PDB file of C-alpha atoms in Angstrom:
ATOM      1  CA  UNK A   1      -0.436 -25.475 -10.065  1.00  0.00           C
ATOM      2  CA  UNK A   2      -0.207 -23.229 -12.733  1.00  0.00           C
ATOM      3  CA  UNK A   3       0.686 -19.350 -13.280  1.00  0.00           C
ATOM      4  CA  UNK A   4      -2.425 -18.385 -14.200  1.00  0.00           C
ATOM      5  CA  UNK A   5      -4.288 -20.009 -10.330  1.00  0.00           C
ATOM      6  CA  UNK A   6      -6.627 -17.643  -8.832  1.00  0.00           C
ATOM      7  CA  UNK A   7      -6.471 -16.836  -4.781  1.00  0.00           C
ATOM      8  CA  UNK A   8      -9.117 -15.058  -2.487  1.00  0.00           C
ATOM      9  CA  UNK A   9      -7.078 -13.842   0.339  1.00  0.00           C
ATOM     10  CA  UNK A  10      -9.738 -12.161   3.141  1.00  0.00           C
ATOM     11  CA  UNK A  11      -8.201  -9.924   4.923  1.00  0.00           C
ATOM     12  CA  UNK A  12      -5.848  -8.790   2.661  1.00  0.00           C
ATOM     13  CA  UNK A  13      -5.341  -5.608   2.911  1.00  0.00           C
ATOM     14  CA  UNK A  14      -2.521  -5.075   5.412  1.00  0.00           C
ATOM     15  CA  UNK A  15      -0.394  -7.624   7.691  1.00  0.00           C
ATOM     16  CA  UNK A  16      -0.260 -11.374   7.309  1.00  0.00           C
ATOM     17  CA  UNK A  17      -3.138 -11.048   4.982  1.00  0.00           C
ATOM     18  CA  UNK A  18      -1.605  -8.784   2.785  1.00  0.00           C
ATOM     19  CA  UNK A  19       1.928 -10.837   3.457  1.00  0.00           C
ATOM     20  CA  UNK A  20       0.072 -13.863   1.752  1.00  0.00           C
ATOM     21  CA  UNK A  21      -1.166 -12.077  -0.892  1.00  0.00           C
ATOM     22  CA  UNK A  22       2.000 -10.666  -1.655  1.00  0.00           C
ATOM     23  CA  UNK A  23       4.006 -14.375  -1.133  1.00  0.00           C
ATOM     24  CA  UNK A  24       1.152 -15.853  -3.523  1.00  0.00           C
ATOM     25  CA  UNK A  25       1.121 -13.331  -6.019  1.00  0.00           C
ATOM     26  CA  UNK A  26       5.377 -13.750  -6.361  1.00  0.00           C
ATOM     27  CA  UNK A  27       4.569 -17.088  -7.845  1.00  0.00           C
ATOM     28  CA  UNK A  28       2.744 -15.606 -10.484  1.00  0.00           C
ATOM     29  CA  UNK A  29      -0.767 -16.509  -9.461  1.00  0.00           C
ATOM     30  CA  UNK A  30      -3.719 -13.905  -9.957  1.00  0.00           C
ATOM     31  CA  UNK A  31      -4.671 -12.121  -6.460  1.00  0.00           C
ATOM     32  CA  UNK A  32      -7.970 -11.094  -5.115  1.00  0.00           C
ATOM     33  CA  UNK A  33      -7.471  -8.680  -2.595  1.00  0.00           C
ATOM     34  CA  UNK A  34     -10.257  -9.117   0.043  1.00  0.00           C
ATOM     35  CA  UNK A  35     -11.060  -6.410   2.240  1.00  0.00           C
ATOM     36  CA  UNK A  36     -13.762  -4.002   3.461  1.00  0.00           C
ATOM     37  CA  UNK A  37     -12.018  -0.745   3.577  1.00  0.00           C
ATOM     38  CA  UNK A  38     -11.498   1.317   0.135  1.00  0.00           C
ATOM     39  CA  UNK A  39      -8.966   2.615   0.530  1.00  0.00           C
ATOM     40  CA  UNK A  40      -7.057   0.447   2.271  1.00  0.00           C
ATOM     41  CA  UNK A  41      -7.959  -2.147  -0.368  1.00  0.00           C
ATOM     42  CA  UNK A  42      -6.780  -0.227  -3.158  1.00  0.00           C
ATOM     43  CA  UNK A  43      -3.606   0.676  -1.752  1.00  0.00           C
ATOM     44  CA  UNK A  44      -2.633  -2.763  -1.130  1.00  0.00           C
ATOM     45  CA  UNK A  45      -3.978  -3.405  -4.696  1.00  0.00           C
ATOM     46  CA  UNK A  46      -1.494  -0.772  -6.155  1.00  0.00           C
ATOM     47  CA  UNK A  47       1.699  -1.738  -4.203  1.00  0.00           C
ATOM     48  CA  UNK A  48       1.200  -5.629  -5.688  1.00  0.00           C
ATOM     49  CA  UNK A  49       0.768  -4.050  -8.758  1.00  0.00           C
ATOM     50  CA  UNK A  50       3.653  -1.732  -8.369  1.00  0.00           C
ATOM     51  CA  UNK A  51       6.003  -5.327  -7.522  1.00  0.00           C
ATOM     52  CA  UNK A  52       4.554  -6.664 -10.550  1.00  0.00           C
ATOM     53  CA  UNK A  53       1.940  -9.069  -9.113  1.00  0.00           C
ATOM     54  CA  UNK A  54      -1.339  -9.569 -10.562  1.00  0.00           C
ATOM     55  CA  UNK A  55      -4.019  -8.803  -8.190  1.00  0.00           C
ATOM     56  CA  UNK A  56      -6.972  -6.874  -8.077  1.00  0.00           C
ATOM     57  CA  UNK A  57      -9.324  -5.786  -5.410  1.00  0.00           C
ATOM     58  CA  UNK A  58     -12.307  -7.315  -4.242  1.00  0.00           C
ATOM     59  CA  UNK A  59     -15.096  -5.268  -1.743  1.00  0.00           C
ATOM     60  CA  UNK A  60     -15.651  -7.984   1.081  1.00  0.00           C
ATOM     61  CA  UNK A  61     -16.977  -7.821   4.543  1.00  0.00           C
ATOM     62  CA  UNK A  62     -16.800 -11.290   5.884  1.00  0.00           C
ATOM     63  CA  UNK A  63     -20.047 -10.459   8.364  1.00  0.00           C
ATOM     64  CA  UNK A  64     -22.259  -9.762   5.424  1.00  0.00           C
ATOM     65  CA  UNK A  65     -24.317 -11.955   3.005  1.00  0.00           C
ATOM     66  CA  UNK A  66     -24.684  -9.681   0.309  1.00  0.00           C
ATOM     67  CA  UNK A  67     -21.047  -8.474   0.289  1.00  0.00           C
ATOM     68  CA  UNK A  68     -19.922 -11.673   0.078  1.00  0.00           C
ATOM     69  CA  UNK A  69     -22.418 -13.261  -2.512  1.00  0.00           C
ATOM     70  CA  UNK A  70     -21.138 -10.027  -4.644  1.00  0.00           C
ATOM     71  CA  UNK A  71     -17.452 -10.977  -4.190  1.00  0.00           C
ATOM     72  CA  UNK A  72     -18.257 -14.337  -5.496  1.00  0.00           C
ATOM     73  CA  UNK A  73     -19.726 -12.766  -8.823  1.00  0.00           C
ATOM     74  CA  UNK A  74     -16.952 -10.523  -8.741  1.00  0.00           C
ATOM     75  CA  UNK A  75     -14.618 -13.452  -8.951  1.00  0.00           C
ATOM     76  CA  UNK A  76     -16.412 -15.123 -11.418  1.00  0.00           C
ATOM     77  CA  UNK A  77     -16.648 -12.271 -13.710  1.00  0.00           C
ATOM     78  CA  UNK A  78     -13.230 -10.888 -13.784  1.00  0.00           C
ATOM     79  CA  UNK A  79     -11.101 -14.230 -12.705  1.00  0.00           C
ATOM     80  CA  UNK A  80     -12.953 -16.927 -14.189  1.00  0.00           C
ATOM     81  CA  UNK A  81     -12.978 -19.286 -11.001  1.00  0.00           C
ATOM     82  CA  UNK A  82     -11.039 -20.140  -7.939  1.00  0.00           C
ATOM     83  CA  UNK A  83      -8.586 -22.212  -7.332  1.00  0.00           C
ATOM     84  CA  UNK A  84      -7.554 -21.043  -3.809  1.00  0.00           C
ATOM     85  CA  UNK A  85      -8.655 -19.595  -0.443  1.00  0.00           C
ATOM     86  CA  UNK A  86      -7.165 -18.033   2.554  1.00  0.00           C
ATOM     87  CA  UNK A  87      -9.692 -17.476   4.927  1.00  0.00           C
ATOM     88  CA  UNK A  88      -7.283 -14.937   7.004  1.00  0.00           C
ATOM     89  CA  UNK A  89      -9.934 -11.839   7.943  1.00  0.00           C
ATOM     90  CA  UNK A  90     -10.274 -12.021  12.079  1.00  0.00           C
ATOM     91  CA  UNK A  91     -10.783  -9.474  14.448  1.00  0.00           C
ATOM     92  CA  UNK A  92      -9.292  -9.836  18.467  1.00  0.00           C
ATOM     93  CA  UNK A  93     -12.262  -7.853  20.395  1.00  0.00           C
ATOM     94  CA  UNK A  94     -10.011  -6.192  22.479  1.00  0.00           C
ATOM     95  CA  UNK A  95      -9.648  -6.358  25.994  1.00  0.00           C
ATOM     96  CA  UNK A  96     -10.652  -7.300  28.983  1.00  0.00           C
ATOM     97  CA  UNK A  97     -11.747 -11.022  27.526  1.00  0.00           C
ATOM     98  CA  UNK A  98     -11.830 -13.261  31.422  1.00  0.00           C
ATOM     99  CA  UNK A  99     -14.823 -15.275  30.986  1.00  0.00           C
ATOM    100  CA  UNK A 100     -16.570 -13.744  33.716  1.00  0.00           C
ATOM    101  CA  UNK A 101     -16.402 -10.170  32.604  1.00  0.00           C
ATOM    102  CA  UNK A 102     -16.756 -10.173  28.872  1.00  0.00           C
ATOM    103  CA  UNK A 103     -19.151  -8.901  27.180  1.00  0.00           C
ATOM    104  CA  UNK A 104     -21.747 -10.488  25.054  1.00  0.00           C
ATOM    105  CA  UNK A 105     -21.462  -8.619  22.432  1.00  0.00           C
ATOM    106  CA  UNK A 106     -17.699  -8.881  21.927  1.00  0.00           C
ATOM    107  CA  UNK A 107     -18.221 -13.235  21.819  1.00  0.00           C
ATOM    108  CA  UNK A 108     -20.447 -12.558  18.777  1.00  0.00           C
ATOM    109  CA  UNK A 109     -18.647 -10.221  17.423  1.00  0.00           C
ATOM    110  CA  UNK A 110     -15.733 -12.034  17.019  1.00  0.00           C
ATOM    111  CA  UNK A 111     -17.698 -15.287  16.419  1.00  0.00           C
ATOM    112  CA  UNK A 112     -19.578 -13.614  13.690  1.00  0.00           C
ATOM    113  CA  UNK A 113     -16.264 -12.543  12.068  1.00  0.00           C
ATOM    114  CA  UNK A 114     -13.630 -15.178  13.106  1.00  0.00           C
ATOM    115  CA  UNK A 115     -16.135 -18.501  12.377  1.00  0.00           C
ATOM    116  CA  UNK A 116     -19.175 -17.602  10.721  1.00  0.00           C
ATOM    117  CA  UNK A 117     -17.703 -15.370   8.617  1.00  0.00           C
ATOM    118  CA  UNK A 118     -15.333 -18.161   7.746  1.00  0.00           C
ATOM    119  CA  UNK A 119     -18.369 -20.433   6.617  1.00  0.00           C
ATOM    120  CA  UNK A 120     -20.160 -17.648   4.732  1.00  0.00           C
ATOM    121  CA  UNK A 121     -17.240 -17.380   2.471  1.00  0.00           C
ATOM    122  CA  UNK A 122     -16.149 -20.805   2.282  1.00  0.00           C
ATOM    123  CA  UNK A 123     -19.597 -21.599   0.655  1.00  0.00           C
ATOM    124  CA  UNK A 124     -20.173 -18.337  -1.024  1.00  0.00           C
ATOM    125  CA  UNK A 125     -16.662 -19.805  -2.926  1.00  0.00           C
ATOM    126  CA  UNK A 126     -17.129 -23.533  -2.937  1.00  0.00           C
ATOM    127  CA  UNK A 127     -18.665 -23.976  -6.308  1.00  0.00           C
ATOM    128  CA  UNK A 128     -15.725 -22.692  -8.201  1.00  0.00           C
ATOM    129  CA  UNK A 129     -13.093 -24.404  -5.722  1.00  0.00           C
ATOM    130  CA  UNK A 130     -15.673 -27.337  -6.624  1.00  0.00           C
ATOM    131  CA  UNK A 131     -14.062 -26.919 -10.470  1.00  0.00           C
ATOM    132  CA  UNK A 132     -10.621 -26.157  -9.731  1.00  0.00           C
ATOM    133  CA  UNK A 133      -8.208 -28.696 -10.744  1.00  0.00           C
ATOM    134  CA  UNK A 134      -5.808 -28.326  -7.562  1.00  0.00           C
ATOM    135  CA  UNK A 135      -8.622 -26.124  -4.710  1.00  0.00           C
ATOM    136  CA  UNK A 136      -6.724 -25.601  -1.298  1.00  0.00           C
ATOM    137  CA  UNK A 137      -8.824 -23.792   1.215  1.00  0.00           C
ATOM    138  CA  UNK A 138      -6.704 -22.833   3.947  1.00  0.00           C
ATOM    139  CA  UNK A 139      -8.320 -21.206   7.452  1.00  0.00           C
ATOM    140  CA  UNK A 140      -5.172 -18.560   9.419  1.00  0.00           C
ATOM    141  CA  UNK A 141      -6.402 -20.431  13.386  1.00  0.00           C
ATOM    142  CA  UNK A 142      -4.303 -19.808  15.730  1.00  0.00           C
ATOM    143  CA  UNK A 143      -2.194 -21.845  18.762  1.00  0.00           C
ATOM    144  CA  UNK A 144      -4.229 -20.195  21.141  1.00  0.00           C
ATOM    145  CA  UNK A 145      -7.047 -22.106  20.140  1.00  0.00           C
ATOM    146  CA  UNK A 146      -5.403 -25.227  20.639  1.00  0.00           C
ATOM    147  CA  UNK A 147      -7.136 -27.318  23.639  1.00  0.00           C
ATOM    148  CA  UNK A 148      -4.044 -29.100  24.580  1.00  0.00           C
ATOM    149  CA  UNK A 149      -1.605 -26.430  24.652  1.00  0.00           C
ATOM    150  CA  UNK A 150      -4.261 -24.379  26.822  1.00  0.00           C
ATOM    151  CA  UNK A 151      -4.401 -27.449  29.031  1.00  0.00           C
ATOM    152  CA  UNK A 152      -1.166 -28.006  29.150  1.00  0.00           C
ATOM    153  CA  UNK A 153       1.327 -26.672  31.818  1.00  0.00           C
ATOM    154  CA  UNK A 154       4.088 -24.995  31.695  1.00  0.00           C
ATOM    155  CA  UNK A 155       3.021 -23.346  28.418  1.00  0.00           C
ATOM    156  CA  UNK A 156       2.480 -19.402  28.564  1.00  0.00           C
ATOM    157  CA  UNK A 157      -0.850 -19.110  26.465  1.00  0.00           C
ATOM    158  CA  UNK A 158      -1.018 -15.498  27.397  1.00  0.00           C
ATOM    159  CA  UNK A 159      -3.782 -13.781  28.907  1.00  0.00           C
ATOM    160  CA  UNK A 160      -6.858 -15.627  30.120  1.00  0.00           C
ATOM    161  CA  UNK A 161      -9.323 -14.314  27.131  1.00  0.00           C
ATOM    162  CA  UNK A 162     -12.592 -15.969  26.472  1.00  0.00           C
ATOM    163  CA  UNK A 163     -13.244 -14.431  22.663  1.00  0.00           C
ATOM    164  CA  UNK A 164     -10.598 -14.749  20.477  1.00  0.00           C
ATOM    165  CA  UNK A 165      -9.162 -18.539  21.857  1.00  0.00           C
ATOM    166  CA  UNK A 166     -12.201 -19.602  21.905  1.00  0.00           C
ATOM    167  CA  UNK A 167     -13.265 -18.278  18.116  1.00  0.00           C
ATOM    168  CA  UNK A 168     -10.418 -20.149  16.958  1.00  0.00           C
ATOM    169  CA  UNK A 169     -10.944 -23.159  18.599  1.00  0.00           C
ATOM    170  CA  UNK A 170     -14.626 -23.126  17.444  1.00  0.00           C
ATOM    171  CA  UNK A 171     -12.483 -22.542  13.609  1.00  0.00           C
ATOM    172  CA  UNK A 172     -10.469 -25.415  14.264  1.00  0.00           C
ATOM    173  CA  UNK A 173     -13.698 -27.860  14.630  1.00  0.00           C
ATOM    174  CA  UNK A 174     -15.408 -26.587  11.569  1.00  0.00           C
ATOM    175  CA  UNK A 175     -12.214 -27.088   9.563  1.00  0.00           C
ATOM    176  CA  UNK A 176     -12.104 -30.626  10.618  1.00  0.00           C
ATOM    177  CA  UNK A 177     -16.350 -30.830   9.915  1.00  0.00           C
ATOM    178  CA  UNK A 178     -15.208 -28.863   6.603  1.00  0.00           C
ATOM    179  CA  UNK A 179     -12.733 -31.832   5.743  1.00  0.00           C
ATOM    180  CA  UNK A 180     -15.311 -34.634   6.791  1.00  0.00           C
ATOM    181  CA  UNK A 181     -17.966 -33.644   4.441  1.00  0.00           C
ATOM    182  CA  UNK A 182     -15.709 -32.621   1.457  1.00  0.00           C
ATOM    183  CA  UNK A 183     -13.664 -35.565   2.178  1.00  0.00           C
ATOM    184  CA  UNK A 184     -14.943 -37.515  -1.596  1.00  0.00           C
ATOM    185  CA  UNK A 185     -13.335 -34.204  -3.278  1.00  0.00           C
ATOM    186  CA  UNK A 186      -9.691 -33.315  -4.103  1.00  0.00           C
ATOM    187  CA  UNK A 187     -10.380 -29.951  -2.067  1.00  0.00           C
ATOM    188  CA  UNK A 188      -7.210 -29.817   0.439  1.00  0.00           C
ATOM    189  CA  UNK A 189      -8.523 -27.735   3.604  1.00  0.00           C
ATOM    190  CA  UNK A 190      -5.821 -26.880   6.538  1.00  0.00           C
ATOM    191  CA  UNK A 191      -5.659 -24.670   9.694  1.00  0.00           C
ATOM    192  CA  UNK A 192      -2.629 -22.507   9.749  1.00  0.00           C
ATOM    193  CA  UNK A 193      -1.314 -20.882  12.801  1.00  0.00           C
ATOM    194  CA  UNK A 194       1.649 -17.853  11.976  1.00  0.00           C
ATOM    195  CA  UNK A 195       2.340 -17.768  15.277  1.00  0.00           C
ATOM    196  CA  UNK A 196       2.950 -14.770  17.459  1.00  0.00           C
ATOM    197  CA  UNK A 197       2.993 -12.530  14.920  1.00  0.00           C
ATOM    198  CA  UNK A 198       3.787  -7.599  15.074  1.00  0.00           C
ATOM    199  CA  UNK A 199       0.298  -6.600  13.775  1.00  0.00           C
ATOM    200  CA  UNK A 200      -2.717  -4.265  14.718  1.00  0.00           C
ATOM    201  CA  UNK A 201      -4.198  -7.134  15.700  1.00  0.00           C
ATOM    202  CA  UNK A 202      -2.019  -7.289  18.790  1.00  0.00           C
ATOM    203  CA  UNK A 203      -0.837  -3.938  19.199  1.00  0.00           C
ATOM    204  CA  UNK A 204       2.398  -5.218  17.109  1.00  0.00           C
ATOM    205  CA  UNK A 205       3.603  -6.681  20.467  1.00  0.00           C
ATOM    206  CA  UNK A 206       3.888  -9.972  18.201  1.00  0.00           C
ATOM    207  CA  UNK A 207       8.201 -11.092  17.904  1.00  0.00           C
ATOM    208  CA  UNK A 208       7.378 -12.316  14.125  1.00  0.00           C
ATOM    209  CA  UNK A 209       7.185 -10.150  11.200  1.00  0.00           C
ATOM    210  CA  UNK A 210       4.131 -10.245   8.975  1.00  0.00           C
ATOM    211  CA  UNK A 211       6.194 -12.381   6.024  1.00  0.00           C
ATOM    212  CA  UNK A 212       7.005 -14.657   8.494  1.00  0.00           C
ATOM    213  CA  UNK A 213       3.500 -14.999  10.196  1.00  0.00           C
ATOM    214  CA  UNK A 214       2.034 -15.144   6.554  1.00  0.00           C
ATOM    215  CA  UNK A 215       4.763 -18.119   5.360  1.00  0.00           C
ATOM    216  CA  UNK A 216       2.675 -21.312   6.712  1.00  0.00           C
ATOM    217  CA  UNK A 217      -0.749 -19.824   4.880  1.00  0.00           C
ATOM    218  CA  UNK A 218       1.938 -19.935   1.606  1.00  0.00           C
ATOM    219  CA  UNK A 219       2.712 -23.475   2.117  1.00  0.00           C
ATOM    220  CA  UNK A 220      -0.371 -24.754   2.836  1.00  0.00           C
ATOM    221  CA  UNK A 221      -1.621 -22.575  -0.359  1.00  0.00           C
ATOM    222  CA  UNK A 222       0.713 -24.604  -2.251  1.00  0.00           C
ATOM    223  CA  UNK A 223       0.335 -27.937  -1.284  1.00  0.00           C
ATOM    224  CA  UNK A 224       1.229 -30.871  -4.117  1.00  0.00           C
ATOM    225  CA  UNK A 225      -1.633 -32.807  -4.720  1.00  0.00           C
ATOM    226  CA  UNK A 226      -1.113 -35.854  -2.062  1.00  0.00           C
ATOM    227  CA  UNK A 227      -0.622 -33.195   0.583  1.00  0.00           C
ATOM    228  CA  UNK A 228      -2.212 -33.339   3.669  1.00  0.00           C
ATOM    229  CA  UNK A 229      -6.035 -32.388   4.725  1.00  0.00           C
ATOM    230  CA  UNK A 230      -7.635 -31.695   7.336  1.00  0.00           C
ATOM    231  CA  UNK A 231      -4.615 -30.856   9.624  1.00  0.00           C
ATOM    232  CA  UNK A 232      -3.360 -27.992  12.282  1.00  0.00           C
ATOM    233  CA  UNK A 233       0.267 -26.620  11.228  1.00  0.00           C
ATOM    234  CA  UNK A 234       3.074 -23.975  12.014  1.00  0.00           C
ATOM    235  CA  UNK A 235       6.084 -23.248  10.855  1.00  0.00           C
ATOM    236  CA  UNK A 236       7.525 -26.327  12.800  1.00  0.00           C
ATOM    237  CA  UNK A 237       4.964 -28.603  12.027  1.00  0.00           C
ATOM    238  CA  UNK A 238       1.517 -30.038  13.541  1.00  0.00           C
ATOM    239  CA  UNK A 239       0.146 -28.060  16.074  1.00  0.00           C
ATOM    240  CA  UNK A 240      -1.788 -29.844  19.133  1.00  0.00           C
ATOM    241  CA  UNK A 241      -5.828 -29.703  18.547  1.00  0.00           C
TER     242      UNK A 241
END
């Protein structure tokens, strides 16, 4: 890949998404910022800039058509394509999560933002990935979403939650439906998991750091050409489906 690849990294804004953006932008690619908050967004935006990486900032909530159809133009307009994505925006919807007491509205919540938000981007983007010389799309899942590990005893999954392990279970089998249909292209597409990662997202109870949480997105973002698709990988390598 060249200097001058383009990235969308959802999510961007602060944590492992901002992490990635940072790690990307280092190798002298051009960085789209994606977020939803202002001025969150344009902070991150200035303190790239400030380390001398080129990104810019680009208005995206994951949950809604018309911001995302805009942050395709955007891209278009003031990047010239795509190259790659990091499909990293998620939301937990907080606690309690047991099956039998969850609410409703927290499973579509999180669905909404966690999987269909994934999908509404992922094609929003798709025709200029569709003209990139080297596209990686590359979707942050999680090990909690992993069937086997859940299954498997012995293994300390955390707490019994019914949203958030389940959203990214439900992201792991689009990614693989993801790499079925686009399988005639040269489009690499790869969960990630950064494992137990310090951010809002868990009340920064996580024992990683946000660079380390954001390295597999980085590697999977940079992927030769006869790298793999259509796999489930951590720092250590392939993670159980």
């Amino acid at each position: 890949m060249s200097e001058r690849t383009i990235a969308l990294v959802t999510g961007a804004n602060k944590g492992i998404g901002y992490e990635i953006a940072a790690g990307l932008g280092a190798l002298g690619w051009r960085i789209g910022v994606g977020a939803r908050d202002r001025q969150r967004r344009d902070t991150a935006v200035e303190k790239l800039r400030a380390a001398g990486i080129d990104a810019f900032g680009v208005p995206l909530d994951v949950t809604d058509d018309e911001s995302v159809t805009a942050a395709a133009e955007l891209i278009a307009d003031h990047a010239g394509g795509l190259d790659v994505l990091v499909n990293n925006a998620a939301i937990t919807g907080g606690t309690p999560q047991t099956p039998t007491t969850v609410d409703p509205a927290t499973m579509r919540a999180v669905v909404e933002t966690n999987v269909i938000g994934v999908i509404r981007v992922t094609n929003a983007m798709l025709p200029m990935l569709r003209a990139s010389a080297a596209p990686r799309i590359v979707n942050m899942s999680s090990s909690v979403g992993s069937l086997a590990m859940q299954t498997t005893p012995g293994i300390d999954m955390g707490p019994v939650a019914a949203a958030y392990p389940a959203s990214k279970t439900f992201l792991n089998a689009v990614t693989v439906q993801y790499v079925k249909e686009l399988g005639d292209t040269n489009i690499l597409i790869n969960s990630g998991c950064p494992g137990f990662t310090a951010t809002d997202l868990n009340g920064f109870r996580g024992v990683r750091t946000p660079q380390q949480g954001a390295a597999i997105a980085i590697r999977l973002a940079t992927l030769p050409d006869d790298g793999p698709t259509g796999g489930f990988f951590d720092d250590a390598g392939t993670v159980p489906w």
